[in-house]
Coordinates of C-alpha atoms in Angstrom, one line a residue:
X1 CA 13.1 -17.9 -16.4
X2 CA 13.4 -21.6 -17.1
X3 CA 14.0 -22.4 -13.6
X4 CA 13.1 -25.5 -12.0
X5 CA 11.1 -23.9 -9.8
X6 CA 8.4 -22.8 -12.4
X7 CA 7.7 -26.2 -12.5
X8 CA 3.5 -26.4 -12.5
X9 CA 3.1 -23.4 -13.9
X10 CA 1.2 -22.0 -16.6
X11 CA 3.1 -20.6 -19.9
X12 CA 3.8 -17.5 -20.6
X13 CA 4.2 -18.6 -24.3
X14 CA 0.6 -19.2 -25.0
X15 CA -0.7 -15.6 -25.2
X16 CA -3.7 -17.3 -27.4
X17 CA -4.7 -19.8 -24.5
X18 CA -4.3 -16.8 -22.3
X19 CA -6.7 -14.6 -23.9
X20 CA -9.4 -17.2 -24.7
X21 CA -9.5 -18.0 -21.0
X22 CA -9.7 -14.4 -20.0
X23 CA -12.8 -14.1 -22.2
X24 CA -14.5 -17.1 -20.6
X25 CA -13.7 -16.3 -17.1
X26 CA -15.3 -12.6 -18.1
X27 CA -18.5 -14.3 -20.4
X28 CA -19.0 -16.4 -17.1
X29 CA -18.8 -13.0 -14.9
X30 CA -16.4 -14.6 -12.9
X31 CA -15.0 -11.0 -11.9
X32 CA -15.2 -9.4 -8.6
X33 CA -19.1 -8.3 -9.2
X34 CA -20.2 -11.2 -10.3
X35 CA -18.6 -13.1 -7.1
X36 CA -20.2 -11.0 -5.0
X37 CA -23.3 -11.1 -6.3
X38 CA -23.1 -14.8 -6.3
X39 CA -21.5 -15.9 -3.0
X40 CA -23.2 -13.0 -1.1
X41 CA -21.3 -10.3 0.9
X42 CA -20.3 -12.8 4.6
X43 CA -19.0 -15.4 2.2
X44 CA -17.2 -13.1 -0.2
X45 CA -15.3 -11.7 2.8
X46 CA -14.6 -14.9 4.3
X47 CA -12.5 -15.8 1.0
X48 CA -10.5 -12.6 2.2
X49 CA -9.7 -14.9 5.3
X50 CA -8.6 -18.0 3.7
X51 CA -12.2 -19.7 4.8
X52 CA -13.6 -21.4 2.0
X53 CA -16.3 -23.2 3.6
X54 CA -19.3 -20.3 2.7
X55 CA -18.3 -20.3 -0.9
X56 CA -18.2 -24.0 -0.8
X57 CA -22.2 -23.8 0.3
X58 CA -22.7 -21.1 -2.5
X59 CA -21.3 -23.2 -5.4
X60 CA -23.3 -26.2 -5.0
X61 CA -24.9 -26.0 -8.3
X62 CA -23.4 -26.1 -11.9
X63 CA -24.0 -22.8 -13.2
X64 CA -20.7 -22.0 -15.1
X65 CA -19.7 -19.3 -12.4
X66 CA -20.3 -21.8 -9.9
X67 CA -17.7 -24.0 -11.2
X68 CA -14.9 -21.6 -12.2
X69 CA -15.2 -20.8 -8.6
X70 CA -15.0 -24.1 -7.1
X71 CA -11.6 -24.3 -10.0
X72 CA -10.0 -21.4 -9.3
X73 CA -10.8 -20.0 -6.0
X74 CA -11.6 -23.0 -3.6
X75 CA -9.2 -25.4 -5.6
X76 CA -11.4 -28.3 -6.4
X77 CA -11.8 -30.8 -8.7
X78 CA -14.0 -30.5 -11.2
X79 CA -15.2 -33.3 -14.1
X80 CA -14.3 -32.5 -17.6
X81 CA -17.6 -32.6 -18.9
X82 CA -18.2 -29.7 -16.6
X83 CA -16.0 -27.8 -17.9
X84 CA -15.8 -28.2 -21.6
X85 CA -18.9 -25.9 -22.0
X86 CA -17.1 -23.1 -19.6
X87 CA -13.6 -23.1 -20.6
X88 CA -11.4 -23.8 -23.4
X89 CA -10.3 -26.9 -22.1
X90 CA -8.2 -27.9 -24.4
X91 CA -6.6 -24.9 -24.9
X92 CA -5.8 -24.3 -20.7
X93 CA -4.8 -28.1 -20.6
X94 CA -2.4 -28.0 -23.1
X95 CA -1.0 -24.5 -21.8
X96 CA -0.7 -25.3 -18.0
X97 CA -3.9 -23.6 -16.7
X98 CA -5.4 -26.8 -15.9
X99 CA -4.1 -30.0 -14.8
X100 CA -6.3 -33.7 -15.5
X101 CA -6.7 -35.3 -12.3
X102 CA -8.2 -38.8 -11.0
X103 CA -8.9 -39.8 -15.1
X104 CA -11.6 -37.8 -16.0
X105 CA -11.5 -34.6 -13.8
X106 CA -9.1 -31.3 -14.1
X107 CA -7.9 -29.4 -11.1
X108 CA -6.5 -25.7 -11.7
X109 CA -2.5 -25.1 -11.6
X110 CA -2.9 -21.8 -10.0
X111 CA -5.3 -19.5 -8.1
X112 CA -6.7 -16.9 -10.0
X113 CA -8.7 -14.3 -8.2
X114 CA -11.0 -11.4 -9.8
X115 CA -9.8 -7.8 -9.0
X116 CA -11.8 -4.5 -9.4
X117 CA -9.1 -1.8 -11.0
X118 CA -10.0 1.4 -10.3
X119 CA -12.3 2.7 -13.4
X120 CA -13.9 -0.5 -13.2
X121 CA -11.5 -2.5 -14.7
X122 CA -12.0 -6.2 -14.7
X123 CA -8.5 -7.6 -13.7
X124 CA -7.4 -11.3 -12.7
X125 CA -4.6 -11.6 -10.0
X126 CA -2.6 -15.3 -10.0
X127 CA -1.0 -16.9 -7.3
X128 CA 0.3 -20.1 -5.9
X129 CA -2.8 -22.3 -5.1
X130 CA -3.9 -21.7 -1.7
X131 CA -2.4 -18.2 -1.6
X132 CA -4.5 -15.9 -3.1
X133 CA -4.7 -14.0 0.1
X134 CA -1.6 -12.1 1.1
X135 CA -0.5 -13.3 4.6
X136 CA -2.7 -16.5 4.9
X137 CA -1.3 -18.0 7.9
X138 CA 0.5 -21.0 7.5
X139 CA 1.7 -21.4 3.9
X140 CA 5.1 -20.4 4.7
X141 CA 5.7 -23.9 6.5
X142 CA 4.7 -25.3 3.3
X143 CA 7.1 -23.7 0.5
X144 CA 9.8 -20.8 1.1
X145 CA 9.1 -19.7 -2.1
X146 CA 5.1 -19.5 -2.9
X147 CA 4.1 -16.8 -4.6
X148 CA 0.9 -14.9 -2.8
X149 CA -1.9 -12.9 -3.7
X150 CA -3.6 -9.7 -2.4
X151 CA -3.1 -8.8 1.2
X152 CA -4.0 -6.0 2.5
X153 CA -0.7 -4.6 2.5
X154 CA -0.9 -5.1 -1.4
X155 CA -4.2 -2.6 -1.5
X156 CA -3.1 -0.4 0.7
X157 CA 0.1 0.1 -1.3
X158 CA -1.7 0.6 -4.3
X159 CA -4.1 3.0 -2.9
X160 CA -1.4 5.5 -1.8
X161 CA 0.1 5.4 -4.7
X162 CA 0.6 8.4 -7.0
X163 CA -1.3 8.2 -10.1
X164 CA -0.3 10.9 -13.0
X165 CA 0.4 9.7 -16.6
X166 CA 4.5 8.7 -16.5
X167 CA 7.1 7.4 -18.4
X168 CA 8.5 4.9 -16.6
X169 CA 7.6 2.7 -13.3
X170 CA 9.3 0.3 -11.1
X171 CA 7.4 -2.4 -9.3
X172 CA 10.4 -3.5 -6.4
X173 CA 9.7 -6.9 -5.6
X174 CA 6.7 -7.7 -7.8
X175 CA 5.2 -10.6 -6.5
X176 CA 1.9 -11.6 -7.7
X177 CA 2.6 -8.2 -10.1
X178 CA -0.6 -5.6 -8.5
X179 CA 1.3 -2.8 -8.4
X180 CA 2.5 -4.0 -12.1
X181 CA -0.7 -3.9 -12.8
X182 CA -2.0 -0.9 -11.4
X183 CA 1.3 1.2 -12.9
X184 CA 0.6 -0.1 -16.4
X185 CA -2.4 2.0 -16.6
X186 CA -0.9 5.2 -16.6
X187 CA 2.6 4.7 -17.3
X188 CA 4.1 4.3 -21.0
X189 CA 7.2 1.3 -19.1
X190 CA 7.3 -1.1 -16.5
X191 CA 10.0 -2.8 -14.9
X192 CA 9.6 -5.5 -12.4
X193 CA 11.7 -7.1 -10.4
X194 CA 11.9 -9.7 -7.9
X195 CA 14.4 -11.9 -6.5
X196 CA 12.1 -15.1 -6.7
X197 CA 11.6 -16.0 -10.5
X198 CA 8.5 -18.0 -9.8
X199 CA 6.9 -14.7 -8.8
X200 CA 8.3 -12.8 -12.4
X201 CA 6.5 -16.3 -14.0
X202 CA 3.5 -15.3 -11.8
X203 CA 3.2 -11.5 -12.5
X204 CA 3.5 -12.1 -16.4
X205 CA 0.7 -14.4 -16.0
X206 CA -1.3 -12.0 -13.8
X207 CA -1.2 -8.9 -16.9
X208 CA -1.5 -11.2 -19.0
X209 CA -4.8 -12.8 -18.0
X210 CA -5.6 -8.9 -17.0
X211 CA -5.3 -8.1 -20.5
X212 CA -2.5 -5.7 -19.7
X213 CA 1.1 -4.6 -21.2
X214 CA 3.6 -6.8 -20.5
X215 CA 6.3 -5.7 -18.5
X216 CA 10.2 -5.8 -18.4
X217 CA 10.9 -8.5 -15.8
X218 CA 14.2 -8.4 -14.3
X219 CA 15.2 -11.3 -11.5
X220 CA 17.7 -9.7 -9.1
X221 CA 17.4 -8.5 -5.3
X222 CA 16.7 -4.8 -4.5
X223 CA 18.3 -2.4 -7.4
X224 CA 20.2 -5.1 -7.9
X225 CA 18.7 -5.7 -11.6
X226 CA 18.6 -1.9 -12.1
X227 CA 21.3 0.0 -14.8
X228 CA 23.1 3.0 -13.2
X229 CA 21.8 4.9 -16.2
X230 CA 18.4 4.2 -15.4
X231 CA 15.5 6.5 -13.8
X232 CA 12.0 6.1 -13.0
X233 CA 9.2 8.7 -12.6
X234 CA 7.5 6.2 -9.9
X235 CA 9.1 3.6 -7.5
X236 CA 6.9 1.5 -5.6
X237 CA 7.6 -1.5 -3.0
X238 CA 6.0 -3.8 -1.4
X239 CA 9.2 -5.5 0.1
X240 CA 9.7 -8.7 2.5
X241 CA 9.8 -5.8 5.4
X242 CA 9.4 -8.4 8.2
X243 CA 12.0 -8.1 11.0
X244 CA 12.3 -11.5 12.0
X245 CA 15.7 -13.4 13.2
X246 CA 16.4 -15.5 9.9
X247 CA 15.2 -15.0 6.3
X248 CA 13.1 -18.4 6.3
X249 CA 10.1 -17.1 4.0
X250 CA 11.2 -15.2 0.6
X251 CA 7.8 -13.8 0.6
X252 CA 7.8 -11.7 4.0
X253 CA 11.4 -11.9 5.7
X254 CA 14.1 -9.1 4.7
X255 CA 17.2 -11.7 4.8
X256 CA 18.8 -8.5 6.6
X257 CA 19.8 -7.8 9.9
X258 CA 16.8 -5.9 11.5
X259 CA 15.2 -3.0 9.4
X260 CA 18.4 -2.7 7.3
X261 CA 16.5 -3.9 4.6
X262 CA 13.9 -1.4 4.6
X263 CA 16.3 1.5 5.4
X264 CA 18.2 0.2 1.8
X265 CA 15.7 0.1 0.0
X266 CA 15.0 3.9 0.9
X267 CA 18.3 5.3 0.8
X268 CA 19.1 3.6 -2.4
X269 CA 15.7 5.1 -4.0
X270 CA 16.8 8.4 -4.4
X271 CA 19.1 8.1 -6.8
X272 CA 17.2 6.1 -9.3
X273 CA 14.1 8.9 -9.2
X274 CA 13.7 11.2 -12.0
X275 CA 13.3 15.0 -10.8
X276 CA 9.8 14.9 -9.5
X277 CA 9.2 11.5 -9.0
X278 CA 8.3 9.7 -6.7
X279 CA 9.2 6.2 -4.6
X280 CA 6.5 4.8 -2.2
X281 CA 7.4 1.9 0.3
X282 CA 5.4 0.1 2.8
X283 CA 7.8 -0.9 5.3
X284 CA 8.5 -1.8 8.8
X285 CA 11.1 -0.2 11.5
X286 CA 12.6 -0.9 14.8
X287 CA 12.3 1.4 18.1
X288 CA 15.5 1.0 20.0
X289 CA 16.0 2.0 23.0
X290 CA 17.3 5.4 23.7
X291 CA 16.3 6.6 19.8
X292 CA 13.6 8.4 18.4
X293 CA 12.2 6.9 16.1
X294 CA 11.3 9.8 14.0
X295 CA 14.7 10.8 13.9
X296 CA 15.6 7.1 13.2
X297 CA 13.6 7.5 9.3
X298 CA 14.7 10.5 8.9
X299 CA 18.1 9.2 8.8
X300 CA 17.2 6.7 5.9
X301 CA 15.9 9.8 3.4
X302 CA 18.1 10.1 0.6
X303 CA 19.7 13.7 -0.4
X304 CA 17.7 15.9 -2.6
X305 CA 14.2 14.1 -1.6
X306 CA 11.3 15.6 0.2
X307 CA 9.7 12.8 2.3
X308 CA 6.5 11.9 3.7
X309 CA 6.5 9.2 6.7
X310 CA 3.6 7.9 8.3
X311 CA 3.6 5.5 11.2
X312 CA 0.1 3.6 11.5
X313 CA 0.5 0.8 13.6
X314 CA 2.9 0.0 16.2
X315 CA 3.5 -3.4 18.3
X316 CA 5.6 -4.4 21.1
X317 CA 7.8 -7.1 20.7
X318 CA 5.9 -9.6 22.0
X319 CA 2.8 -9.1 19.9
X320 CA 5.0 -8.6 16.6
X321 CA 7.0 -12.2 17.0
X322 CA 3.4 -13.6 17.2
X323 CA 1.6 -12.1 14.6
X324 CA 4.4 -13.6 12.4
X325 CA 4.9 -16.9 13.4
X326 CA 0.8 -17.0 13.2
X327 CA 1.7 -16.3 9.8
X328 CA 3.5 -18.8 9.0
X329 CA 1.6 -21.4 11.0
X330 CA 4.4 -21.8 13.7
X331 CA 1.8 -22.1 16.4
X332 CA 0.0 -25.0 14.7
X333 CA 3.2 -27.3 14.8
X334 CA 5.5 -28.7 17.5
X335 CA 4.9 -27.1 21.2
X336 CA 8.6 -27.3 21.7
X337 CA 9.8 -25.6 18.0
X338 CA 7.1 -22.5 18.6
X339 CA 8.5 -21.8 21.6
X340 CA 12.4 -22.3 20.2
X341 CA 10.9 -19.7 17.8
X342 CA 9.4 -17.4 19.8
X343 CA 12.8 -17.4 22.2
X344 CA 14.8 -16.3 19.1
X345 CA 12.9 -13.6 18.2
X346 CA 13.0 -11.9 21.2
X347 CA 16.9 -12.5 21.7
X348 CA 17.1 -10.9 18.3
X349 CA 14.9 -7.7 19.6
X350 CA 17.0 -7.8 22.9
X351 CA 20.3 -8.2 21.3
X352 CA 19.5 -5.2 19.0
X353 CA 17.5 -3.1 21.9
X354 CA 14.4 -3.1 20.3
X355 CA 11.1 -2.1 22.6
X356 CA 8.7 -2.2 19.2
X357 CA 8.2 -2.4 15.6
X358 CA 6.4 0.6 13.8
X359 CA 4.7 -0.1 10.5
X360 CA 3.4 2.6 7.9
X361 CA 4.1 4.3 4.4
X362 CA 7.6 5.9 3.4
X363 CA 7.1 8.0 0.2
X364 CA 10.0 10.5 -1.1
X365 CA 10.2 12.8 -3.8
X366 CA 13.1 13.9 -5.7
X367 CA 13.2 18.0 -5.7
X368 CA 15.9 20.7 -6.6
X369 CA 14.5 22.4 -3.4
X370 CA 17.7 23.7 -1.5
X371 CA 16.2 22.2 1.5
X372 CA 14.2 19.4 0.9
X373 CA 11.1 18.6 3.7
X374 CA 11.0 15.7 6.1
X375 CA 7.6 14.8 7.3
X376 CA 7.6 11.9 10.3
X377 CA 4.1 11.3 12.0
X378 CA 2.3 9.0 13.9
X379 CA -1.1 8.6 12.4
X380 CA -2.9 5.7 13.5
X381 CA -6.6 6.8 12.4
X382 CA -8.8 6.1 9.6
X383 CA -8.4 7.2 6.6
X384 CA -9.9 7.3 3.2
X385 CA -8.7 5.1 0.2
X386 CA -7.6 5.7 -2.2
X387 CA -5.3 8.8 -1.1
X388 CA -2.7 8.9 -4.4
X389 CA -4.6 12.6 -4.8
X390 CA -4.1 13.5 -1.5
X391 CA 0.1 12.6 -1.1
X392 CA 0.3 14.3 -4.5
X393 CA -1.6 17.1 -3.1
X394 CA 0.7 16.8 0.0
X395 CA 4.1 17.6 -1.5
X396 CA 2.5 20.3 -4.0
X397 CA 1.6 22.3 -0.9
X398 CA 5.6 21.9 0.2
X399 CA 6.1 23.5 -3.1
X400 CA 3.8 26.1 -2.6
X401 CA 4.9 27.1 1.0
X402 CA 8.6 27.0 0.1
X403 CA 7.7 29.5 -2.4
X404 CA 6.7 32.2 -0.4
X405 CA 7.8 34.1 2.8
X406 CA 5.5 34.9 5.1
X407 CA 4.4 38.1 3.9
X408 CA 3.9 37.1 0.4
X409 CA 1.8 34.8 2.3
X410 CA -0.8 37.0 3.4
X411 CA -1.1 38.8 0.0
X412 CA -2.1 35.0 -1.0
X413 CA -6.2 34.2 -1.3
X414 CA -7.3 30.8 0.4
X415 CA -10.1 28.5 0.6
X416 CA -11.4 26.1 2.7
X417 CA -10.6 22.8 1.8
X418 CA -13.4 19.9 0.5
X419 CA -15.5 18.7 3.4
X420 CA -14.2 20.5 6.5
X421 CA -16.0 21.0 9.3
X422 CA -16.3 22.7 12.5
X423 CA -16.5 21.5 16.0
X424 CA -16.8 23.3 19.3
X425 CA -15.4 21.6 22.1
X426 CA -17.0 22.7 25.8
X427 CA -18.9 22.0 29.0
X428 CA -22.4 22.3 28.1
X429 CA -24.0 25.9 28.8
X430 CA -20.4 27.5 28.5
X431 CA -20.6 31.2 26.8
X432 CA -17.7 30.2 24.9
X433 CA -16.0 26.8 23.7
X434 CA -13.2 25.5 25.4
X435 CA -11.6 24.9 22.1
X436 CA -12.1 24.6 18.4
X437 CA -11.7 21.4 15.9
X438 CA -11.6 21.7 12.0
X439 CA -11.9 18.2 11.0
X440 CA -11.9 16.6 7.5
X441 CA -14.4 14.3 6.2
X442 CA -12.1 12.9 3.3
X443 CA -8.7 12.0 2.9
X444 CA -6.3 11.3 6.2
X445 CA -9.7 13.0 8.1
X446 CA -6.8 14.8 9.8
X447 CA -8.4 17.2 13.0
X448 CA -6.4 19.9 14.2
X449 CA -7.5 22.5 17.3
X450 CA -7.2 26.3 16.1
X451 CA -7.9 29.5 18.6
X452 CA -10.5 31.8 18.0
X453 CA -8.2 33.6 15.1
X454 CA -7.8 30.5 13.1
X455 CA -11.2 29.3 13.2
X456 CA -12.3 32.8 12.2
X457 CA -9.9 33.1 9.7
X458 CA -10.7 29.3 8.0
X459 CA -14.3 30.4 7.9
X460 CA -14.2 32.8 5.8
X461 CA -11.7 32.1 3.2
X462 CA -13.9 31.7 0.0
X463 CA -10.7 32.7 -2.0
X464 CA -12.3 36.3 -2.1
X465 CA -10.3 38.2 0.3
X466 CA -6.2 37.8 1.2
X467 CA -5.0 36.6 3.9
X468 CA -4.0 39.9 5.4
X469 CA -7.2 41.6 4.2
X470 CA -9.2 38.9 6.2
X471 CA -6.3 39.1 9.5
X472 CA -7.0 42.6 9.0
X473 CA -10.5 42.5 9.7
X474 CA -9.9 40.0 12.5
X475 CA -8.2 42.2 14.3
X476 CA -10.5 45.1 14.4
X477 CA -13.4 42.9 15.4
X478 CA -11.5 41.3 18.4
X479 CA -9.9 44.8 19.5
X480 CA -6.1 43.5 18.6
X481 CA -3.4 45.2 16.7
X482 CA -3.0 44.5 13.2
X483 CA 0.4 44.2 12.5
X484 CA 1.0 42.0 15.9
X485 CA -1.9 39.5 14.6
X486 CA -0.4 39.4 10.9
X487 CA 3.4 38.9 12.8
X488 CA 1.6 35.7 14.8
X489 CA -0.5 34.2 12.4
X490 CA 1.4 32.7 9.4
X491 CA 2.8 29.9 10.9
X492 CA -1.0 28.7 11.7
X493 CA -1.7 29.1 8.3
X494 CA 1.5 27.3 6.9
X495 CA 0.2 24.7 9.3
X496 CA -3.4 24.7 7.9
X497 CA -2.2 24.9 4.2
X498 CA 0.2 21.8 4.6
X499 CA -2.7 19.7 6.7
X500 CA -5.0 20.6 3.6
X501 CA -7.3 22.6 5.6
X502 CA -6.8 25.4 3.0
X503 CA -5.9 25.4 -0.6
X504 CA -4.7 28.5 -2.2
X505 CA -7.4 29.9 -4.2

């Protein structure tokens, strides 16, 4: 990777400089506690923004976190003799961390931003200055080929993420290197990839500084980098999924004709799982005219993979073009050129008959099942992060009901899942409800309406009774025939075992 592109950077060669600063920035508690605590909660979100001016007001005085902050995170100069008490100065000079500038003063060569792992974990994410935060509108006019921080896209792929002890991992397009990061905590290998070599500079830097394994970075677009003897237990991707009409910023834009680059990166995933594994995507995908556009993903899922799709956000056309040329600070420019822009978007939506762009998770999972499961669904509600348990838990129920007709079913024993509740829907006064809502607290908080037979039935599973014992009972206390209630009833309980309303007992 001695590219003249990596020009500015830190080296990767100083693993002695590397660890001596991590053990500053940590003895200063410049980690995402100690920032917090510092520049107060409306401040430490603002960073999140890209607004600096909050932490500038809360790193006024000289108090060694107060100047690694004003160094790293709001990119300021700071005087030597400020420093030399903090930081091995020296050490970071003669590595690349730090730069001298204006004689006696030394500026930082790169963001570096504090990140809570998930047990706690005191981790250091690096980035191109002024791009710690993923999406910050208006660095792409600056440099193609920056290398950003955490977005929210970034956490939100990370949270979804399965996390079981594994072999081997693939981080698609690494970027900064989070999901690196977060795979090399429970798997033995790591492979990165990325078709920008300043971002593999950037992501050994980032474990590096986390005080993590270094990973096997490989430069290359897609599988590109990949051996056709080679198979991974977890896939995950963050990839350039923007649909726009050129591939002007490596960092967001496919470089493919609309979703094609999305829909490769899926079909080409299933061959490089292990049995069992798993590939997760964030991604992006056109409705066209005349197309579902469930039935449009379900085209992309490779053979022998269950899937799981979820659709969370969806814009028109309209809105999409300008949340991304807002990104890239298009709007801030030439009247003229923003509009020239805006124009070719939508000729590039009309040309290809698209009405909107949806945006969600993709995540397969290779299986000998003779029919694998296809999942699409719109679910545009809250949810709770971090759900890796709960899209494990997902395709384990597949399993499960695959296993079993549906009157092996019914000699199954159930219980309710964690944290559901009940809720009675009706006018006020009414002898009876109108309807009835299970609804999780945890999780995708999925609801889902049930008759008077499946909230009865949910109530009392305490993984005493089976399920035809219980449907049995039902149907003596509501005057109905047995053997018609346990004909009707399984395919509301399939439907309540795979929504994680019920776990077998």
């Amino acid at each position: 990777m001695s590219n003249a592109s990596l020009y500015s950077l830190p080296s990767v060669d100083r693993p002695d400089a590397t660890a001596r600063l991590r053990d500053a920035l940590l003895g200063a508690s410049f980690t995402a506690d100690g920032l917090l605590e510092l520049l107060s909660a409306p401040a430490y979100a603002a960073l999140a923004r890209s607004e600096i001016v909050p932490a500038l007001r809360a790193t006024r005085g000289d108090t060694p976190l107060e100047t690694l902050v004003r160094l790293f995170l709001l990119q300021q100069a700071v005087p030597h003799a400020r420093v030399v008490d903090v930081l091995p100065v020296d050490a970071c000079l003669e590595s690349g961390w730090l730069l001298r500038v204006d004689g006696d003063q030394v500026a930082a060569a790169v963001d570096v931003r504090p990140y809570g792992g998930p047990d706690g974990e005191d981790w250091f994410i690096v980035s191109d200055l002024g791009c710690a935060v993923g999406g910050a509108g208006g660095i792409g006019s600056r440099d193609e080929g920056v290398v950003l921080g955490v977005g929210g896209a970034s956490t939100t792929l990370a949270g979804i993420t399965v996390r079981t002890p594994l072999s081997a991992a693939l981080d698609l397009g690494t970027g900064s290197g989070i999901q690196a990061l977060h795979a090399a905590q429970h798997a033995t290998r790591v492979t990165a990839t990325d078709l920008n070599p300043r971002a593999l500079h950037i992501t050994a830097l980032t474990l590096a500084l986390s005080g993590a394994p270094a990973a096997d970075l490989r430069e290359g677009s897609l599988f590109e980098p990949i051996r056709d003897d080679e198979t991974y237990d977890l896939i995950v991707s963050n990839p350039p999924f923007v649909i726009s009409p050129d591939a002007r910023l490596t960092y967001r834009d496919g470089g493919m004709g609309g979703d094609d680059l999305c829909r490769t990166l899926v079909q080409q995933a299933g061959e490089r799982l292990s049995e069992g594994g798993f590939a997760q995507f964030l991604a992006n995908w056109q409705h066209v005219e005349g197309e579902d556009w469930q039935d449009r993903l379900r085209s992309w899922v490779p053979r022998g993979c269950d899937a799981w799709i979820v659709q969370r956000e969806v814009q028109d056309v309209t809105q999409y073009a300008e949340l991304w040329l807002r990104d890239a600070g298009d709007h801030r420019g030439d009247v003229a050129e923003y509009q020239a822009r805006y124009d070719a978007w939508l000729d590039e939506f009309e040309a290809r008959k698209v009405k909107a762009v949806g945006f969600g998770w993709i995540t397969l999972r290779r299986t000998g099942a003779a029919v694998p499961s296809v999942t699409a669904e719109e679910w545009p509600h809250p949810v709770e992060q971090p759900l890796g348990d709960t899209v494990r838990a997902h395709f384990e129920r597949l399993d499960y009901l695959r296993a079993y007709d549906d009157a092996a079913l019914l000699e199954h024993h159930f219980k309710l899942g964690a944290e559901i509740v009940q809720e009675q829907v009706g006018l006020p006064g009414a002898e009876d409800p109108e309807h009835v809502v299970l609804r999780q607290n945890r999780g995708m908080r999925r609801a889902t309406k049930v008759d008077t037979v499946g909230a009865g039935f949910a109530g009392v599973c305490d993984g005493s009774l089976s399920a035809g014992r219980i449907l049995d009972a039902i149907a003596q206390l509501v005057g109905e025939d047995p053997v018609l209630l346990r004909d009707r009833t399984p395919a509301q309980i399939r439907l309540l075992v795979e929504q994680g309303f019920l776990d077998p007992a």
